[in-house]
Amino acid sequence: MTDQPIAFDDPAAPAAMEGVTDAPRAIAVVTNRKSGTNARDRDAVDRAMAEFGRDRARLYTWAPKHQKIEEVVDRALEDGADTVVAAGGDGTAMAVAGALLGKSAAFAVLPLGTFNYFARGLGLPEDPAEAARAVLDAPAHPIRVGQVNGTVFLNNASLGIYPAVLKQRESVYARYGRRRIMAHWSAAQTFMKFQRPMHLQIEADGREIEARTPLLFVSRSAFQLEKFGLSGAEAISEDGFAVLIARGETRADLFRTALRLCTRSAVEGRDYDFLAARHLRVRSSKSRSLLAYDGEKRLSPSPFEFRMSRAPLTIRLPQGASG
């Protein structure tokens, strides 16, 4: 099951589809120099490039500290690419997708990250060569994506304990390497430092809610929700956000909820509250808060505006995936 609906009635959709062929003819593969530094990643990209065909695919390297992703994507489009493939994790996919929003080229992914939720949600194999073959056979579809304060996200955006986990994860990865077990260990370390929940004022499609919570989680990934047994897949299929407001006041509450997530036993109304919305405005009691989106993070001013994109993103949806 794909996370993304394939219906799109926005007038901009036909314009974005112009020049996008049924099958990729000119492929730009964008790698993130920051994340693709080990031999395994280089070998994976080489295998994918071989599947695409060297006469059809061209490799572009993005150095986030020195280049804007828009510059790399625009250069690929000027070179004639009709499909731009993000070779990396969810953060790389998010960046490339944001640069392609509303453009007349298709977006695809090679899963080279730690979790690869977007690629897995589309039904793509985690083996890069197999994923490349799936992209070659994937027709193009325009979709909507989520945005927070104008920044695109594909899987989720959040406030609270999860952004803090990501901050801790950076130091853990730097010391022990990028492995899923290290990601879980960084979560445990962050829970131990937890002090108090956030105080949020939330406006969701006109409804006003006040919440004390350790985590506000705004999801666009049905795959991610279903993996942990959480509510919200229907809201995503209806072109909206699944908004989860965690319950909990103490460190013990956080560990209990984490265990229930791992065992798919978290219950709406006990461990979290759920609401569906297409537009969300969130105001924190703090003037600035750490905001996470698809594995990236930044300190951002309150309030936080979540909305569905008006411009379309054209994606290559693998054969057999359904909305």
mmCIF file of C-alpha atoms in Angstrom:
data_model
loop_
_atom_site.group_PDB
_atom_site.id
_atom_site.type_symbol
_atom_site.label_atom_id
_atom_site.label_comp_id
_atom_site.label_asym_id
_atom_site.label_seq_id
_atom_site.Cartn_x
_atom_site.Cartn_y
_atom_site.Cartn_z
ATOM 1 C CA MET A 1 0.000 0.000 0.000
ATOM 2 C CA THR A 2 1.353 3.411 -0.933
ATOM 3 C CA ASP A 3 1.142 6.351 1.434
ATOM 4 C CA GLN A 4 0.144 8.761 -1.270
ATOM 5 C CA PRO A 5 -3.216 9.312 -2.996
ATOM 6 C CA ILE A 6 -2.951 9.467 -6.772
ATOM 7 C CA ALA A 7 -5.996 11.653 -7.437
ATOM 8 C CA PHE A 8 -5.205 15.342 -7.927
ATOM 9 C CA ASP A 9 -7.724 17.892 -9.126
ATOM 10 C CA ASP A 10 -5.611 21.054 -8.833
ATOM 11 C CA PRO A 11 -5.413 23.064 -12.107
ATOM 12 C CA ALA A 12 -1.617 23.139 -11.759
ATOM 13 C CA ALA A 13 -1.387 19.347 -12.074
ATOM 14 C CA PRO A 14 -1.637 19.117 -15.895
ATOM 15 C CA ALA A 15 1.074 21.786 -16.297
ATOM 16 C CA ALA A 16 3.380 19.901 -13.934
ATOM 17 C CA MET A 17 2.838 16.716 -15.951
ATOM 18 C CA GLU A 18 3.900 18.350 -19.228
ATOM 19 C CA GLY A 19 7.131 16.839 -20.480
ATOM 20 C CA VAL A 20 6.883 13.866 -18.090
ATOM 21 C CA THR A 21 6.942 10.649 -20.082
ATOM 22 C CA ASP A 22 5.261 7.359 -19.139
ATOM 23 C CA ALA A 23 8.706 5.839 -18.588
ATOM 24 C CA PRO A 24 11.915 7.690 -17.640
ATOM 25 C CA ARG A 25 14.073 8.665 -20.608
ATOM 26 C CA ALA A 26 16.618 11.004 -18.991
ATOM 27 C CA ILE A 27 17.351 10.298 -15.316
ATOM 28 C CA ALA A 28 19.247 12.515 -12.883
ATOM 29 C CA VAL A 29 20.433 10.672 -9.771
ATOM 30 C CA VAL A 30 21.155 13.075 -6.896
ATOM 31 C CA THR A 31 23.419 11.837 -4.101
ATOM 32 C CA ASN A 32 24.009 13.614 -0.815
ATOM 33 C CA ARG A 33 27.736 13.885 -0.153
ATOM 34 C CA LYS A 34 26.997 14.285 3.562
ATOM 35 C CA SER A 35 25.212 10.935 3.894
ATOM 36 C CA GLY A 36 26.697 8.869 1.056
ATOM 37 C CA THR A 37 30.284 8.633 2.236
ATOM 38 C CA ASN A 38 30.898 4.941 2.819
ATOM 39 C CA ALA A 39 31.806 2.191 0.356
ATOM 40 C CA ARG A 40 28.443 0.462 0.732
ATOM 41 C CA ASP A 41 26.594 3.566 -0.446
ATOM 42 C CA ARG A 42 28.961 4.106 -3.383
ATOM 43 C CA ASP A 43 28.506 0.501 -4.459
ATOM 44 C CA ALA A 44 24.728 0.815 -4.127
ATOM 45 C CA VAL A 45 24.655 3.905 -6.353
ATOM 46 C CA ASP A 46 26.883 2.181 -8.919
ATOM 47 C CA ARG A 47 24.528 -0.816 -9.036
ATOM 48 C CA ALA A 48 21.510 1.443 -9.475
ATOM 49 C CA MET A 49 23.239 3.450 -12.218
ATOM 50 C CA ALA A 50 23.998 0.204 -14.051
ATOM 51 C CA GLU A 51 20.291 -0.708 -13.924
ATOM 52 C CA PHE A 52 19.248 2.720 -15.189
ATOM 53 C CA GLY A 53 21.825 2.549 -17.990
ATOM 54 C CA ARG A 54 24.741 4.947 -18.307
ATOM 55 C CA ASP A 55 23.339 6.315 -21.571
ATOM 56 C CA ARG A 56 20.110 7.304 -19.814
ATOM 57 C CA ALA A 57 21.253 8.286 -16.291
ATOM 58 C CA ARG A 58 23.602 10.967 -15.021
ATOM 59 C CA LEU A 59 24.944 11.359 -11.471
ATOM 60 C CA TYR A 60 24.786 14.673 -9.583
ATOM 61 C CA THR A 61 26.411 15.228 -6.190
ATOM 62 C CA TRP A 62 24.860 17.553 -3.625
ATOM 63 C CA ALA A 63 27.034 19.038 -0.861
ATOM 64 C CA PRO A 64 24.464 20.551 1.562
ATOM 65 C CA LYS A 65 26.957 22.859 3.290
ATOM 66 C CA HIS A 66 28.040 24.420 0.006
ATOM 67 C CA GLN A 67 25.064 24.120 -2.362
ATOM 68 C CA LYS A 68 21.340 24.664 -2.319
ATOM 69 C CA ILE A 69 19.460 21.571 -3.456
ATOM 70 C CA GLU A 70 17.447 23.795 -5.813
ATOM 71 C CA GLU A 71 20.651 24.606 -7.695
ATOM 72 C CA VAL A 72 21.446 20.925 -8.203
ATOM 73 C CA VAL A 73 17.914 20.019 -9.290
ATOM 74 C CA ASP A 74 17.629 23.033 -11.624
ATOM 75 C CA ARG A 75 20.930 22.069 -13.271
ATOM 76 C CA ALA A 76 19.622 18.531 -13.804
ATOM 77 C CA LEU A 77 16.438 19.883 -15.391
ATOM 78 C CA GLU A 78 18.439 22.229 -17.621
ATOM 79 C CA ASP A 79 20.439 19.182 -18.728
ATOM 80 C CA GLY A 80 17.163 17.599 -19.879
ATOM 81 C CA ALA A 81 16.224 15.261 -17.014
ATOM 82 C CA ASP A 82 12.585 14.153 -17.004
ATOM 83 C CA THR A 83 13.041 12.154 -13.774
ATOM 84 C CA VAL A 84 15.086 13.165 -10.721
ATOM 85 C CA VAL A 85 15.974 10.349 -8.323
ATOM 86 C CA ALA A 86 16.964 11.064 -4.714
ATOM 87 C CA ALA A 87 19.655 8.532 -3.742
ATOM 88 C CA GLY A 88 19.726 8.615 0.035
ATOM 89 C CA GLY A 89 17.524 8.557 3.103
ATOM 90 C CA ASP A 90 14.302 10.346 3.945
ATOM 91 C CA GLY A 91 16.080 13.675 4.464
ATOM 92 C CA THR A 92 17.598 13.597 0.976
ATOM 93 C CA ALA A 93 14.261 12.540 -0.511
ATOM 94 C CA MET A 94 12.512 15.422 1.257
ATOM 95 C CA ALA A 95 15.033 17.976 -0.032
ATOM 96 C CA VAL A 96 14.831 16.804 -3.659
ATOM 97 C CA ALA A 97 11.026 16.609 -3.502
ATOM 98 C CA GLY A 98 10.846 20.189 -2.225
ATOM 99 C CA ALA A 99 13.020 21.397 -5.096
ATOM 100 C CA LEU A 100 10.816 19.552 -7.623
ATOM 101 C CA LEU A 101 7.459 20.751 -6.278
ATOM 102 C CA GLY A 102 5.451 22.180 -9.185
ATOM 103 C CA LYS A 103 8.192 21.361 -11.737
ATOM 104 C CA SER A 104 7.567 19.420 -14.963
ATOM 105 C CA ALA A 105 9.709 16.434 -14.013
ATOM 106 C CA ALA A 106 9.029 13.294 -12.020
ATOM 107 C CA PHE A 107 10.450 12.411 -8.605
ATOM 108 C CA ALA A 108 11.702 8.982 -7.530
ATOM 109 C CA VAL A 109 13.770 7.500 -4.700
ATOM 110 C CA LEU A 110 16.622 5.046 -4.194
ATOM 111 C CA PRO A 111 16.481 3.980 -0.522
ATOM 112 C CA LEU A 112 19.971 4.398 0.972
ATOM 113 C CA GLY A 113 19.080 5.751 4.422
ATOM 114 C CA THR A 114 18.496 4.261 7.859
ATOM 115 C CA PHE A 115 14.710 3.894 7.800
ATOM 116 C CA ASN A 116 13.597 4.828 4.237
ATOM 117 C CA TYR A 117 9.964 5.285 5.255
ATOM 118 C CA PHE A 118 8.934 7.131 2.089
ATOM 119 C CA ALA A 119 10.459 4.572 -0.277
ATOM 120 C CA ARG A 120 9.085 1.645 1.730
ATOM 121 C CA GLY A 121 5.670 3.301 1.849
ATOM 122 C CA LEU A 122 5.675 3.413 -1.946
ATOM 123 C CA GLY A 123 6.420 -0.305 -2.022
ATOM 124 C CA LEU A 124 9.973 0.089 -3.318
ATOM 125 C CA PRO A 125 12.480 -2.667 -2.488
ATOM 126 C CA GLU A 126 15.289 -1.598 -0.151
ATOM 127 C CA ASP A 127 17.852 -3.158 -2.501
ATOM 128 C CA PRO A 128 18.979 -0.222 -4.709
ATOM 129 C CA ALA A 129 19.275 -2.244 -7.937
ATOM 130 C CA GLU A 130 15.785 -3.694 -7.469
ATOM 131 C CA ALA A 131 14.466 -0.224 -6.611
ATOM 132 C CA ALA A 132 16.031 1.148 -9.804
ATOM 133 C CA ARG A 133 14.254 -1.497 -11.883
ATOM 134 C CA ALA A 134 10.963 -0.591 -10.178
ATOM 135 C CA VAL A 135 11.480 3.111 -10.961
ATOM 136 C CA LEU A 136 12.050 2.323 -14.645
ATOM 137 C CA ASP A 137 8.632 0.655 -14.807
ATOM 138 C CA ALA A 138 6.808 3.241 -12.665
ATOM 139 C CA PRO A 139 4.272 5.571 -14.309
ATOM 140 C CA ALA A 140 4.038 9.209 -13.209
ATOM 141 C CA HIS A 141 1.300 10.528 -10.897
ATOM 142 C CA PRO A 142 0.795 14.017 -9.406
ATOM 143 C CA ILE A 143 0.274 14.097 -5.620
ATOM 144 C CA ARG A 144 0.031 16.574 -2.758
ATOM 145 C CA VAL A 145 2.676 16.682 -0.047
ATOM 146 C CA GLY A 146 2.770 18.191 3.419
ATOM 147 C CA GLN A 147 4.412 21.504 4.231
ATOM 148 C CA VAL A 148 5.338 23.097 7.550
ATOM 149 C CA ASN A 149 6.098 26.822 7.420
ATOM 150 C CA GLY A 150 6.607 26.377 3.677
ATOM 151 C CA THR A 151 9.066 23.461 3.920
ATOM 152 C CA VAL A 152 8.052 20.198 2.250
ATOM 153 C CA PHE A 153 7.956 16.963 4.233
ATOM 154 C CA LEU A 154 7.036 13.526 2.938
ATOM 155 C CA ASN A 155 6.647 11.399 6.077
ATOM 156 C CA ASN A 156 6.142 13.480 9.204
ATOM 157 C CA ALA A 157 6.891 16.672 11.072
ATOM 158 C CA SER A 158 6.898 16.997 14.833
ATOM 159 C CA LEU A 159 7.496 19.084 17.933
ATOM 160 C CA GLY A 160 8.702 17.862 21.316
ATOM 161 C CA ILE A 161 10.563 14.724 22.284
ATOM 162 C CA TYR A 162 11.189 13.383 18.763
ATOM 163 C CA PRO A 163 13.183 16.425 17.570
ATOM 164 C CA ALA A 164 15.206 16.069 20.789
ATOM 165 C CA VAL A 165 15.823 12.414 19.896
ATOM 166 C CA LEU A 166 17.154 13.475 16.490
ATOM 167 C CA LYS A 167 19.510 15.945 18.129
ATOM 168 C CA GLN A 168 20.842 13.215 20.437
ATOM 169 C CA ARG A 169 21.033 10.788 17.499
ATOM 170 C CA GLU A 170 23.587 12.969 15.710
ATOM 171 C CA SER A 171 26.134 12.556 18.494
ATOM 172 C CA VAL A 172 25.405 8.821 18.810
ATOM 173 C CA TYR A 173 25.821 8.286 15.049
ATOM 174 C CA ALA A 174 29.063 10.288 15.069
ATOM 175 C CA ARG A 175 30.480 7.943 17.712
ATOM 176 C CA TYR A 176 28.992 4.549 16.788
ATOM 177 C CA GLY A 177 27.845 4.812 13.153
ATOM 178 C CA ARG A 178 24.468 5.054 11.409
ATOM 179 C CA ARG A 179 22.625 1.930 12.503
ATOM 180 C CA ARG A 180 18.999 1.415 13.511
ATOM 181 C CA ILE A 181 19.973 0.050 16.941
ATOM 182 C CA MET A 182 21.878 3.290 17.606
ATOM 183 C CA ALA A 183 18.762 5.269 16.672
ATOM 184 C CA HIS A 184 16.816 3.371 19.358
ATOM 185 C CA TRP A 185 19.597 3.919 21.893
ATOM 186 C CA SER A 186 19.531 7.680 21.259
ATOM 187 C CA ALA A 187 15.784 7.653 22.020
ATOM 188 C CA ALA A 188 16.383 6.002 25.400
ATOM 189 C CA GLN A 189 19.059 8.562 26.259
ATOM 190 C CA THR A 190 16.700 11.438 25.355
ATOM 191 C CA PHE A 191 13.880 10.009 27.470
ATOM 192 C CA MET A 192 16.185 10.000 30.492
ATOM 193 C CA LYS A 193 16.719 13.758 30.069
ATOM 194 C CA PHE A 194 12.991 14.551 29.740
ATOM 195 C CA GLN A 195 11.783 17.295 32.107
ATOM 196 C CA ARG A 196 8.233 18.416 31.311
ATOM 197 C CA PRO A 197 5.644 18.312 28.492
ATOM 198 C CA MET A 198 5.000 21.191 26.092
ATOM 199 C CA HIS A 199 2.028 23.534 26.374
ATOM 200 C CA LEU A 200 0.494 23.947 22.910
ATOM 201 C CA GLN A 201 -2.440 25.845 21.451
ATOM 202 C CA ILE A 202 -3.657 24.012 18.367
ATOM 203 C CA GLU A 203 -6.066 25.162 15.676
ATOM 204 C CA ALA A 204 -7.060 22.266 13.425
ATOM 205 C CA ASP A 205 -9.423 23.072 10.541
ATOM 206 C CA GLY A 206 -11.035 25.765 12.707
ATOM 207 C CA ARG A 207 -11.180 23.707 15.929
ATOM 208 C CA GLU A 208 -9.206 25.060 18.890
ATOM 209 C CA ILE A 209 -7.449 22.676 21.263
ATOM 210 C CA GLU A 210 -5.083 23.173 24.206
ATOM 211 C CA ALA A 211 -2.685 20.351 24.983
ATOM 212 C CA ARG A 212 0.073 19.450 27.417
ATOM 213 C CA THR A 213 2.088 16.854 25.580
ATOM 214 C CA PRO A 214 5.629 15.526 25.163
ATOM 215 C CA LEU A 215 5.078 15.102 21.405
ATOM 216 C CA LEU A 216 2.989 16.502 18.580
ATOM 217 C CA PHE A 217 3.371 14.221 15.549
ATOM 218 C CA VAL A 218 1.942 15.285 12.171
ATOM 219 C CA SER A 219 2.039 12.394 9.719
ATOM 220 C CA ARG A 220 1.713 11.943 5.957
ATOM 221 C CA SER A 221 2.918 8.326 5.980
ATOM 222 C CA ALA A 222 0.263 5.631 6.255
ATOM 223 C CA PHE A 223 3.072 3.057 6.102
ATOM 224 C CA GLN A 224 4.748 4.515 9.181
ATOM 225 C CA LEU A 225 1.495 4.657 11.142
ATOM 226 C CA GLU A 226 0.489 1.112 10.234
ATOM 227 C CA LYS A 227 3.963 -0.170 11.129
ATOM 228 C CA PHE A 228 3.377 0.952 14.721
ATOM 229 C CA GLY A 229 -0.339 0.147 14.831
ATOM 230 C CA LEU A 230 -1.445 3.790 15.054
ATOM 231 C CA SER A 231 -4.584 5.550 13.853
ATOM 232 C CA GLY A 232 -4.597 7.854 10.864
ATOM 233 C CA ALA A 233 -4.234 5.966 7.576
ATOM 234 C CA GLU A 234 -7.718 7.024 6.483
ATOM 235 C CA ALA A 235 -6.941 10.717 7.077
ATOM 236 C CA ILE A 236 -3.884 10.421 4.840
ATOM 237 C CA SER A 237 -5.826 8.644 2.089
ATOM 238 C CA GLU A 238 -8.301 11.557 2.199
ATOM 239 C CA ASP A 239 -5.452 13.993 1.439
ATOM 240 C CA GLY A 240 -4.968 15.287 4.965
ATOM 241 C CA PHE A 241 -2.736 14.954 7.998
ATOM 242 C CA ALA A 242 -2.941 12.376 10.756
ATOM 243 C CA VAL A 243 -2.175 14.348 13.917
ATOM 244 C CA LEU A 244 -1.137 12.423 17.020
ATOM 245 C CA ILE A 245 -0.874 14.174 20.389
ATOM 246 C CA ALA A 246 1.009 11.982 22.836
ATOM 247 C CA ARG A 247 -0.132 11.629 26.428
ATOM 248 C CA GLY A 248 2.429 11.572 29.201
ATOM 249 C CA GLU A 249 3.873 13.690 31.975
ATOM 250 C CA THR A 250 6.903 11.674 33.093
ATOM 251 C CA ARG A 251 9.904 9.708 31.824
ATOM 252 C CA ALA A 252 8.142 6.507 32.830
ATOM 253 C CA ASP A 253 5.218 7.493 30.590
ATOM 254 C CA LEU A 254 7.608 7.932 27.651
ATOM 255 C CA PHE A 255 9.245 4.534 28.122
ATOM 256 C CA ARG A 256 5.836 2.891 28.518
ATOM 257 C CA THR A 257 4.543 4.473 25.320
ATOM 258 C CA ALA A 258 7.728 3.563 23.430
ATOM 259 C CA LEU A 259 7.333 -0.074 24.493
ATOM 260 C CA ARG A 260 3.715 -0.080 23.348
ATOM 261 C CA LEU A 261 4.747 1.411 20.000
ATOM 262 C CA CYS A 262 7.338 -1.323 19.526
ATOM 263 C CA THR A 263 4.753 -4.002 20.334
ATOM 264 C CA ARG A 264 1.985 -2.307 18.291
ATOM 265 C CA SER A 265 -0.161 -2.047 21.426
ATOM 266 C CA ALA A 266 -0.483 1.748 21.763
ATOM 267 C CA VAL A 267 -4.154 2.731 22.133
ATOM 268 C CA GLU A 268 -5.840 5.937 21.029
ATOM 269 C CA GLY A 269 -7.373 7.690 24.036
ATOM 270 C CA ARG A 270 -4.926 6.097 26.462
ATOM 271 C CA ASP A 271 -1.471 6.695 24.962
ATOM 272 C CA TYR A 272 -2.314 9.433 22.458
ATOM 273 C CA ASP A 273 -5.127 11.561 21.076
ATOM 274 C CA PHE A 274 -5.808 11.628 17.345
ATOM 275 C CA LEU A 275 -7.306 14.169 14.998
ATOM 276 C CA ALA A 276 -7.469 14.529 11.213
ATOM 277 C CA ALA A 277 -6.827 17.924 9.633
ATOM 278 C CA ARG A 278 -5.804 19.564 6.382
ATOM 279 C CA HIS A 279 -4.641 22.798 7.982
ATOM 280 C CA LEU A 280 -2.972 23.033 11.350
ATOM 281 C CA ARG A 281 -1.669 26.064 13.250
ATOM 282 C CA VAL A 282 0.318 25.265 16.380
ATOM 283 C CA ARG A 283 1.474 27.855 18.881
ATOM 284 C CA SER A 284 3.971 26.906 21.571
ATOM 285 C CA SER A 285 4.441 28.622 24.944
ATOM 286 C CA LYS A 286 8.085 29.065 23.863
ATOM 287 C CA SER A 287 8.951 31.649 21.214
ATOM 288 C CA ARG A 288 11.190 29.118 19.411
ATOM 289 C CA SER A 289 11.084 25.319 19.422
ATOM 290 C CA LEU A 290 12.989 22.491 17.778
ATOM 291 C CA LEU A 291 11.026 21.298 14.746
ATOM 292 C CA ALA A 292 11.698 17.928 13.092
ATOM 293 C CA TYR A 293 10.710 16.981 9.550
ATOM 294 C CA ASP A 294 11.685 13.718 7.820
ATOM 295 C CA GLY A 295 14.708 13.171 10.035
ATOM 296 C CA GLU A 296 15.991 16.746 9.743
ATOM 297 C CA LYS A 297 15.570 19.431 12.398
ATOM 298 C CA ARG A 298 15.840 23.168 12.981
ATOM 299 C CA LEU A 299 15.064 25.699 15.686
ATOM 300 C CA SER A 300 12.012 27.581 14.412
ATOM 301 C CA PRO A 301 9.769 30.394 15.663
ATOM 302 C CA SER A 302 6.203 29.756 16.809
ATOM 303 C CA PRO A 303 3.550 29.470 15.409
ATOM 304 C CA PHE A 304 3.909 26.461 13.100
ATOM 305 C CA GLU A 305 1.712 26.243 10.008
ATOM 306 C CA PHE A 306 1.009 22.798 8.559
ATOM 307 C CA ARG A 307 -0.830 22.609 5.252
ATOM 308 C CA MET A 308 -1.091 20.472 2.146
ATOM 309 C CA SER A 309 0.811 21.761 -0.871
ATOM 310 C CA ARG A 310 -1.120 23.634 -3.550
ATOM 311 C CA ALA A 311 1.459 22.841 -6.231
ATOM 312 C CA PRO A 312 1.753 19.171 -7.216
ATOM 313 C CA LEU A 313 4.701 16.843 -6.898
ATOM 314 C CA THR A 314 4.864 14.316 -9.722
ATOM 315 C CA ILE A 315 6.168 10.970 -8.479
ATOM 316 C CA ARG A 316 7.020 7.674 -10.136
ATOM 317 C CA LEU A 317 4.573 5.274 -8.461
ATOM 318 C CA PRO A 318 5.746 1.640 -8.736
ATOM 319 C CA GLN A 319 3.534 -0.831 -10.553
ATOM 320 C CA GLY A 320 1.184 -2.581 -8.131
ATOM 321 C CA ALA A 321 1.089 0.277 -5.628
ATOM 322 C CA SER A 322 -2.370 1.709 -4.987
ATOM 323 C CA GLY A 323 -3.644 4.826 -3.302
#
